[in-house]
PDB file of C-alpha atoms in Angstrom:
ATOM      1  CA  UNK A   1      93.254   7.291-155.930  1.00 46.00           C
ATOM      2  CA  UNK A   2      90.679   8.198-153.628  1.00 48.00           C
ATOM      3  CA  UNK A   3      89.137   5.364-151.546  1.00 51.00           C
ATOM      4  CA  UNK A   4      85.879   7.135-152.976  1.00 58.00           C
ATOM      5  CA  UNK A   5      86.394   6.130-156.556  1.00 62.00           C
ATOM      6  CA  UNK A   6      85.994   2.790-155.185  1.00 70.00           C
ATOM      7  CA  UNK A   7      82.976   2.474-152.816  1.00 82.00           C
ATOM      8  CA  UNK A   8      80.247   0.835-153.226  1.00 91.00           C
ATOM      9  CA  UNK A   9      77.068   2.173-152.138  1.00 93.00           C
ATOM     10  CA  UNK A  10      74.969  -0.915-150.992  1.00 94.00           C
ATOM     11  CA  UNK A  11      73.412   1.099-148.605  1.00 95.00           C
ATOM     12  CA  UNK A  12      71.050   2.204-151.166  1.00 97.00           C
ATOM     13  CA  UNK A  13      69.772  -1.627-151.049  1.00 97.00           C
ATOM     14  CA  UNK A  14      66.235  -0.456-149.194  1.00 96.00           C
ATOM     15  CA  UNK A  15      65.473   1.755-151.596  1.00 97.00           C
ATOM     16  CA  UNK A  16      66.024  -0.282-154.412  1.00 97.00           C
ATOM     17  CA  UNK A  17      62.916  -1.137-156.441  1.00 96.00           C
ATOM     18  CA  UNK A  18      61.629  -4.238-157.296  1.00 95.00           C
ATOM     19  CA  UNK A  19      62.796  -4.574-160.747  1.00 96.00           C
ATOM     20  CA  UNK A  20      65.128  -2.096-163.057  1.00 97.00           C
ATOM     21  CA  UNK A  21      65.512  -2.528-166.747  1.00 97.00           C
ATOM     22  CA  UNK A  22      67.981   0.328-167.608  1.00 98.00           C
ATOM     23  CA  UNK A  23      70.010   1.753-164.621  1.00 98.00           C
ATOM     24  CA  UNK A  24      72.137   4.859-165.173  1.00 98.00           C
ATOM     25  CA  UNK A  25      74.811   6.450-162.199  1.00 98.00           C
ATOM     26  CA  UNK A  26      75.602  10.021-162.578  1.00 97.00           C
ATOM     27  CA  UNK A  27      78.936  10.495-160.510  1.00 95.00           C
ATOM     28  CA  UNK A  28      79.274   6.461-161.470  1.00 95.00           C
ATOM     29  CA  UNK A  29      83.061   7.075-159.973  1.00 93.00           C
ATOM     30  CA  UNK A  30      84.646   3.652-161.645  1.00 94.00           C
ATOM     31  CA  UNK A  31      81.077   1.726-161.875  1.00 96.00           C
ATOM     32  CA  UNK A  32      82.004  -0.261-157.947  1.00 96.00           C
ATOM     33  CA  UNK A  33      78.129   0.337-157.189  1.00 97.00           C
ATOM     34  CA  UNK A  34      77.000  -0.423-160.898  1.00 97.00           C
ATOM     35  CA  UNK A  35      78.759  -3.722-160.621  1.00 96.00           C
ATOM     36  CA  UNK A  36      76.889  -4.848-157.775  1.00 97.00           C
ATOM     37  CA  UNK A  37      73.718  -3.547-158.561  1.00 97.00           C
ATOM     38  CA  UNK A  38      73.713  -5.957-160.803  1.00 95.00           C
ATOM     39  CA  UNK A  39      73.940  -8.422-158.875  1.00 96.00           C
ATOM     40  CA  UNK A  40      70.034  -7.309-157.649  1.00 97.00           C
ATOM     41  CA  UNK A  41      69.119  -6.775-161.394  1.00 97.00           C
ATOM     42  CA  UNK A  42      71.414  -9.378-163.639  1.00 96.00           C
ATOM     43  CA  UNK A  43      69.427  -8.676-166.689  1.00 96.00           C
ATOM     44  CA  UNK A  44      69.479  -4.846-166.200  1.00 97.00           C
ATOM     45  CA  UNK A  45      71.251  -2.572-168.927  1.00 97.00           C
ATOM     46  CA  UNK A  46      73.396  -0.061-166.560  1.00 98.00           C
ATOM     47  CA  UNK A  47      74.824   3.123-167.959  1.00 98.00           C
ATOM     48  CA  UNK A  48      77.540   5.354-166.044  1.00 97.00           C
ATOM     49  CA  UNK A  49      78.370   8.790-165.930  1.00 97.00           C
ATOM     50  CA  UNK A  50      81.892  10.073-164.988  1.00 96.00           C
ATOM     51  CA  UNK A  51      83.647  13.137-165.793  1.00 94.00           C
ATOM     52  CA  UNK A  52      87.198  11.894-164.399  1.00 92.00           C
ATOM     53  CA  UNK A  53      88.571   9.865-167.435  1.00 90.00           C
ATOM     54  CA  UNK A  54      91.436   8.195-164.820  1.00 91.00           C
ATOM     55  CA  UNK A  55      88.442   5.826-163.975  1.00 92.00           C
ATOM     56  CA  UNK A  56      87.211   5.555-168.224  1.00 92.00           C
ATOM     57  CA  UNK A  57      88.917   1.892-168.289  1.00 94.00           C
ATOM     58  CA  UNK A  58      87.941   0.868-165.142  1.00 95.00           C
ATOM     59  CA  UNK A  59      84.234   2.268-165.386  1.00 95.00           C
ATOM     60  CA  UNK A  60      84.177   0.376-168.870  1.00 96.00           C
ATOM     61  CA  UNK A  61      84.437  -3.117-167.482  1.00 96.00           C
ATOM     62  CA  UNK A  62      82.035  -2.237-164.134  1.00 96.00           C
ATOM     63  CA  UNK A  63      78.940  -1.132-166.779  1.00 97.00           C
ATOM     64  CA  UNK A  64      78.119  -2.378-169.498  1.00 97.00           C
ATOM     65  CA  UNK A  65      77.851   1.372-171.312  1.00 97.00           C
ATOM     66  CA  UNK A  66      80.510   4.500-169.870  1.00 96.00           C
ATOM     67  CA  UNK A  67      80.034   8.110-170.937  1.00 96.00           C
ATOM     68  CA  UNK A  68      82.667  10.335-169.749  1.00 96.00           C
ATOM     69  CA  UNK A  69      82.331  14.556-169.367  1.00 94.00           C
ATOM     70  CA  UNK A  70      79.994  16.598-167.421  1.00 90.00           C
ATOM     71  CA  UNK A  71      76.456  16.078-166.202  1.00 90.00           C
ATOM     72  CA  UNK A  72      75.479  19.198-169.118  1.00 88.00           C
ATOM     73  CA  UNK A  73      77.923  17.716-171.787  1.00 90.00           C
ATOM     74  CA  UNK A  74      76.398  13.906-171.357  1.00 92.00           C
ATOM     75  CA  UNK A  75      72.766  14.700-171.111  1.00 90.00           C
ATOM     76  CA  UNK A  76      72.050  14.904-175.105  1.00 90.00           C
ATOM     77  CA  UNK A  77      73.765  11.524-175.040  1.00 92.00           C
ATOM     78  CA  UNK A  78      71.343   9.283-172.544  1.00 96.00           C
ATOM     79  CA  UNK A  79      68.109   7.533-172.716  1.00 95.00           C
ATOM     80  CA  UNK A  80      65.107   6.443-170.436  1.00 97.00           C
ATOM     81  CA  UNK A  81      65.629   4.811-167.273  1.00 98.00           C
ATOM     82  CA  UNK A  82      64.024   3.000-164.883  1.00 96.00           C
ATOM     83  CA  UNK A  83      66.657   3.791-162.177  1.00 98.00           C
ATOM     84  CA  UNK A  84      68.809   6.551-161.839  1.00 98.00           C
ATOM     85  CA  UNK A  85      71.321   7.050-159.126  1.00 98.00           C
ATOM     86  CA  UNK A  86      73.247  10.574-157.874  1.00 98.00           C
ATOM     87  CA  UNK A  87      74.943   9.332-154.963  1.00 96.00           C
ATOM     88  CA  UNK A  88      77.316  12.285-153.500  1.00 94.00           C
ATOM     89  CA  UNK A  89      76.846  14.583-156.733  1.00 95.00           C
ATOM     90  CA  UNK A  90      73.902  17.624-156.553  1.00 95.00           C
ATOM     91  CA  UNK A  91      75.956  19.172-153.147  1.00 94.00           C
ATOM     92  CA  UNK A  92      79.084  19.970-155.953  1.00 91.00           C
ATOM     93  CA  UNK A  93      77.164  21.558-158.541  1.00 92.00           C
ATOM     94  CA  UNK A  94      76.214  25.417-159.083  1.00 89.00           C
ATOM     95  CA  UNK A  95      72.809  24.654-160.428  1.00 92.00           C
ATOM     96  CA  UNK A  96      71.452  21.520-158.685  1.00 94.00           C
ATOM     97  CA  UNK A  97      67.960  21.715-158.937  1.00 94.00           C
ATOM     98  CA  UNK A  98      68.296  22.447-162.509  1.00 95.00           C
ATOM     99  CA  UNK A  99      70.657  19.123-162.909  1.00 94.00           C
ATOM    100  CA  UNK A 100      67.755  17.476-161.366  1.00 96.00           C
ATOM    101  CA  UNK A 101      65.099  18.666-163.049  1.00 95.00           C
ATOM    102  CA  UNK A 102      67.096  17.371-166.452  1.00 94.00           C
ATOM    103  CA  UNK A 103      67.258  14.121-164.957  1.00 95.00           C
ATOM    104  CA  UNK A 104      63.437  13.798-163.989  1.00 95.00           C
ATOM    105  CA  UNK A 105      63.195  13.837-168.252  1.00 95.00           C
ATOM    106  CA  UNK A 106      65.449  10.911-168.628  1.00 96.00           C
ATOM    107  CA  UNK A 107      62.889   9.173-166.396  1.00 97.00           C
ATOM    108  CA  UNK A 108      60.661   5.974-167.925  1.00 96.00           C
ATOM    109  CA  UNK A 109      57.013   6.107-166.452  1.00 94.00           C
ATOM    110  CA  UNK A 110      57.165   4.982-163.185  1.00 94.00           C
ATOM    111  CA  UNK A 111      60.820   4.910-162.667  1.00 97.00           C
ATOM    112  CA  UNK A 112      62.159   5.485-159.195  1.00 98.00           C
ATOM    113  CA  UNK A 113      65.390   8.563-158.563  1.00 98.00           C
ATOM    114  CA  UNK A 114      68.046   7.394-155.799  1.00 98.00           C
ATOM    115  CA  UNK A 115      69.743  10.288-154.303  1.00 98.00           C
ATOM    116  CA  UNK A 116      72.105  11.402-151.371  1.00 97.00           C
ATOM    117  CA  UNK A 117      73.512  14.628-150.298  1.00 97.00           C
ATOM    118  CA  UNK A 118      75.126  15.413-146.562  1.00 96.00           C
ATOM    119  CA  UNK A 119      73.653  16.920-143.662  1.00 95.00           C
ATOM    120  CA  UNK A 120      75.627  20.336-142.801  1.00 95.00           C
ATOM    121  CA  UNK A 121      73.196  19.745-139.422  1.00 93.00           C
ATOM    122  CA  UNK A 122      75.752  16.842-138.372  1.00 93.00           C
ATOM    123  CA  UNK A 123      77.535  17.459-134.988  1.00 91.00           C
ATOM    124  CA  UNK A 124      81.007  17.678-136.420  1.00 90.00           C
ATOM    125  CA  UNK A 125      79.460  20.808-137.985  1.00 91.00           C
ATOM    126  CA  UNK A 126      77.250  21.930-135.454  1.00 91.00           C
ATOM    127  CA  UNK A 127      79.459  22.006-132.469  1.00 91.00           C
ATOM    128  CA  UNK A 128      82.045  23.501-133.971  1.00 90.00           C
ATOM    129  CA  UNK A 129      80.009  26.143-135.296  1.00 89.00           C
ATOM    130  CA  UNK A 130      77.980  26.677-131.843  1.00 87.00           C
ATOM    131  CA  UNK A 131      80.997  26.402-129.359  1.00 90.00           C
ATOM    132  CA  UNK A 132      84.087  27.565-131.046  1.00 87.00           C
ATOM    133  CA  UNK A 133      81.680  30.804-134.639  1.00 89.00           C
ATOM    134  CA  UNK A 134      83.906  28.045-136.419  1.00 87.00           C
ATOM    135  CA  UNK A 135      84.410  25.670-139.730  1.00 85.00           C
ATOM    136  CA  UNK A 136      86.991  24.356-141.443  1.00 86.00           C
ATOM    137  CA  UNK A 137      86.903  22.957-145.420  1.00 87.00           C
ATOM    138  CA  UNK A 138      87.947  19.359-145.751  1.00 86.00           C
ATOM    139  CA  UNK A 139      89.380  17.146-147.784  1.00 83.00           C
ATOM    140  CA  UNK A 140      86.321  14.719-147.840  1.00 85.00           C
ATOM    141  CA  UNK A 141      83.323  14.354-145.732  1.00 87.00           C
ATOM    142  CA  UNK A 142      80.347  17.035-145.195  1.00 90.00           C
ATOM    143  CA  UNK A 143      82.423  20.018-145.411  1.00 84.00           C
ATOM    144  CA  UNK A 144      84.240  18.492-148.337  1.00 86.00           C
ATOM    145  CA  UNK A 145      86.109  22.212-150.127  1.00 88.00           C
ATOM    146  CA  UNK A 146      84.436  21.146-153.394  1.00 86.00           C
ATOM    147  CA  UNK A 147      80.719  21.260-151.989  1.00 89.00           C
ATOM    148  CA  UNK A 148      78.597  24.065-153.843  1.00 87.00           C
ATOM    149  CA  UNK A 149      75.282  23.074-151.836  1.00 92.00           C
ATOM    150  CA  UNK A 150      74.935  22.396-147.947  1.00 92.00           C
ATOM    151  CA  UNK A 151      71.649  20.304-146.865  1.00 95.00           C
ATOM    152  CA  UNK A 152      69.344  19.867-143.652  1.00 96.00           C
ATOM    153  CA  UNK A 153      66.526  17.568-143.818  1.00 96.00           C
ATOM    154  CA  UNK A 154      64.069  20.512-145.442  1.00 96.00           C
ATOM    155  CA  UNK A 155      66.080  21.548-148.004  1.00 96.00           C
ATOM    156  CA  UNK A 156      66.848  17.835-148.837  1.00 97.00           C
ATOM    157  CA  UNK A 157      63.456  17.041-149.247  1.00 97.00           C
ATOM    158  CA  UNK A 158      62.571  20.535-151.066  1.00 96.00           C
ATOM    159  CA  UNK A 159      65.488  20.297-153.789  1.00 96.00           C
ATOM    160  CA  UNK A 160      63.900  17.026-154.706  1.00 97.00           C
ATOM    161  CA  UNK A 161      60.039  18.425-154.717  1.00 95.00           C
ATOM    162  CA  UNK A 162      61.020  21.763-156.910  1.00 94.00           C
ATOM    163  CA  UNK A 163      63.139  19.258-159.643  1.00 95.00           C
ATOM    164  CA  UNK A 164      59.197  17.565-160.078  1.00 95.00           C
ATOM    165  CA  UNK A 165      60.124  14.500-157.350  1.00 96.00           C
ATOM    166  CA  UNK A 166      58.323  13.139-154.519  1.00 96.00           C
ATOM    167  CA  UNK A 167      60.394  11.243-151.536  1.00 97.00           C
ATOM    168  CA  UNK A 168      58.298   8.023-151.093  1.00 96.00           C
ATOM    169  CA  UNK A 169      61.507   6.808-148.851  1.00 96.00           C
ATOM    170  CA  UNK A 170      64.211   7.930-146.714  1.00 97.00           C
ATOM    171  CA  UNK A 171      67.359   6.856-145.408  1.00 97.00           C
ATOM    172  CA  UNK A 172      69.629   8.470-142.710  1.00 95.00           C
ATOM    173  CA  UNK A 173      73.426   7.671-143.203  1.00 93.00           C
ATOM    174  CA  UNK A 174      76.457   8.165-140.637  1.00 88.00           C
ATOM    175  CA  UNK A 175      75.301   6.413-137.892  1.00 88.00           C
ATOM    176  CA  UNK A 176      76.456   2.897-137.805  1.00 84.00           C
ATOM    177  CA  UNK A 177      79.207   3.987-135.073  1.00 87.00           C
ATOM    178  CA  UNK A 178      79.187   3.020-131.780  1.00 86.00           C
ATOM    179  CA  UNK A 179      79.189   6.064-130.771  1.00 88.00           C
ATOM    180  CA  UNK A 180      76.165   7.658-132.525  1.00 89.00           C
ATOM    181  CA  UNK A 181      74.373   5.001-132.192  1.00 88.00           C
ATOM    182  CA  UNK A 182      74.803   5.150-128.328  1.00 89.00           C
ATOM    183  CA  UNK A 183      73.920   8.925-128.022  1.00 91.00           C
ATOM    184  CA  UNK A 184      70.883   8.307-130.839  1.00 90.00           C
ATOM    185  CA  UNK A 185      69.566   5.812-127.887  1.00 90.00           C
ATOM    186  CA  UNK A 186      70.420   8.155-124.429  1.00 89.00           C
ATOM    187  CA  UNK A 187      68.629  10.699-126.817  1.00 91.00           C
ATOM    188  CA  UNK A 188      65.141   9.290-127.499  1.00 85.00           C
ATOM    189  CA  UNK A 189      66.275   9.610-131.274  1.00 88.00           C
ATOM    190  CA  UNK A 190      65.933  13.686-130.277  1.00 89.00           C
ATOM    191  CA  UNK A 191      69.615  13.957-131.780  1.00 91.00           C
ATOM    192  CA  UNK A 192      68.745  11.606-134.943  1.00 91.00           C
ATOM    193  CA  UNK A 193      68.995  14.891-137.499  1.00 93.00           C
ATOM    194  CA  UNK A 194      72.066  15.751-136.020  1.00 93.00           C
ATOM    195  CA  UNK A 195      73.970  12.058-136.488  1.00 93.00           C
ATOM    196  CA  UNK A 196      72.432  11.797-139.951  1.00 93.00           C
ATOM    197  CA  UNK A 197      76.010  12.847-142.258  1.00 94.00           C
ATOM    198  CA  UNK A 198      73.803  11.999-145.489  1.00 96.00           C
ATOM    199  CA  UNK A 199      70.350  12.135-146.742  1.00 97.00           C
ATOM    200  CA  UNK A 200      69.348   9.277-149.024  1.00 98.00           C
ATOM    201  CA  UNK A 201      66.186   9.562-150.606  1.00 98.00           C
ATOM    202  CA  UNK A 202      63.832   7.476-153.398  1.00 98.00           C
ATOM    203  CA  UNK A 203      62.340   9.395-155.819  1.00 97.00           C
ATOM    204  CA  UNK A 204      59.149   9.053-158.269  1.00 95.00           C
ATOM    205  CA  UNK A 205      57.802  11.863-160.202  1.00 92.00           C
ATOM    206  CA  UNK A 206      54.930  13.879-159.443  1.00 85.00           C
ATOM    207  CA  UNK A 207      51.636  13.915-161.227  1.00 78.00           C
ATOM    208  CA  UNK A 208      50.779  18.041-161.609  1.00 72.00           C
ATOM    209  CA  UNK A 209      50.483  19.149-157.936  1.00 76.00           C
ATOM    210  CA  UNK A 210      50.608  16.061-155.958  1.00 82.00           C
ATOM    211  CA  UNK A 211      51.662  17.218-152.332  1.00 87.00           C
ATOM    212  CA  UNK A 212      54.730  15.486-150.716  1.00 91.00           C
ATOM    213  CA  UNK A 213      53.265  13.104-148.255  1.00 92.00           C
ATOM    214  CA  UNK A 214      54.964  13.164-144.438  1.00 92.00           C
ATOM    215  CA  UNK A 215      57.666   9.460-144.564  1.00 94.00           C
ATOM    216  CA  UNK A 216      59.248   7.892-141.535  1.00 92.00           C
ATOM    217  CA  UNK A 217      63.435   8.112-141.788  1.00 95.00           C
ATOM    218  CA  UNK A 218      64.924   4.487-141.484  1.00 94.00           C
ATOM    219  CA  UNK A 219      68.767   4.423-140.425  1.00 93.00           C
ATOM    220  CA  UNK A 220      70.882   2.921-142.801  1.00 90.00           C
ATOM    221  CA  UNK A 221      72.636  -0.473-141.871  1.00 82.00           C
TER     222      UNK A 221
END
């Protein structure tokens, strides 16, 4: 089975709120991230939604509540949560904005959503397009052949805003390697958005027409 189903998304730690009592992860895979997050919020109730029934047994061990099925199928069975995770999910959906709007409706007052999406402006995509006029779908990564939506910084933030969420904090992921760190340093940060493989955002519900305020992207460790 792909390592994706057992990956722990510890890089989201700087975005997590101080407290959470009811946590939902959509696209929870085998629930490893939920298992880890219980070490931060030991008294929280965790719920994992996953479409792949091959990991059902493992998910049921790692989450208090395991729900199998597509997002639309599972929405009527979900409750209210003060922390919701959608990590590497929305790019796979035809109606990503509509789904995120529905998920926003599951937030308790003062709740938070953590969303990650891939950055199609990454150098691994941009350079072949520029010099070879070519891109090739892959089995995983930014050009995963199952991706239906592609994002850059503005469209990632715009997706959140269109769903009624403001981004209060953001992480750039994918710059942990030596080459990326060196390019980031030598370019004085000017290549930051071409070295980002993912944008990870902390969203909060917008009241009325509250505008998106500027924020600084941090580099994920």
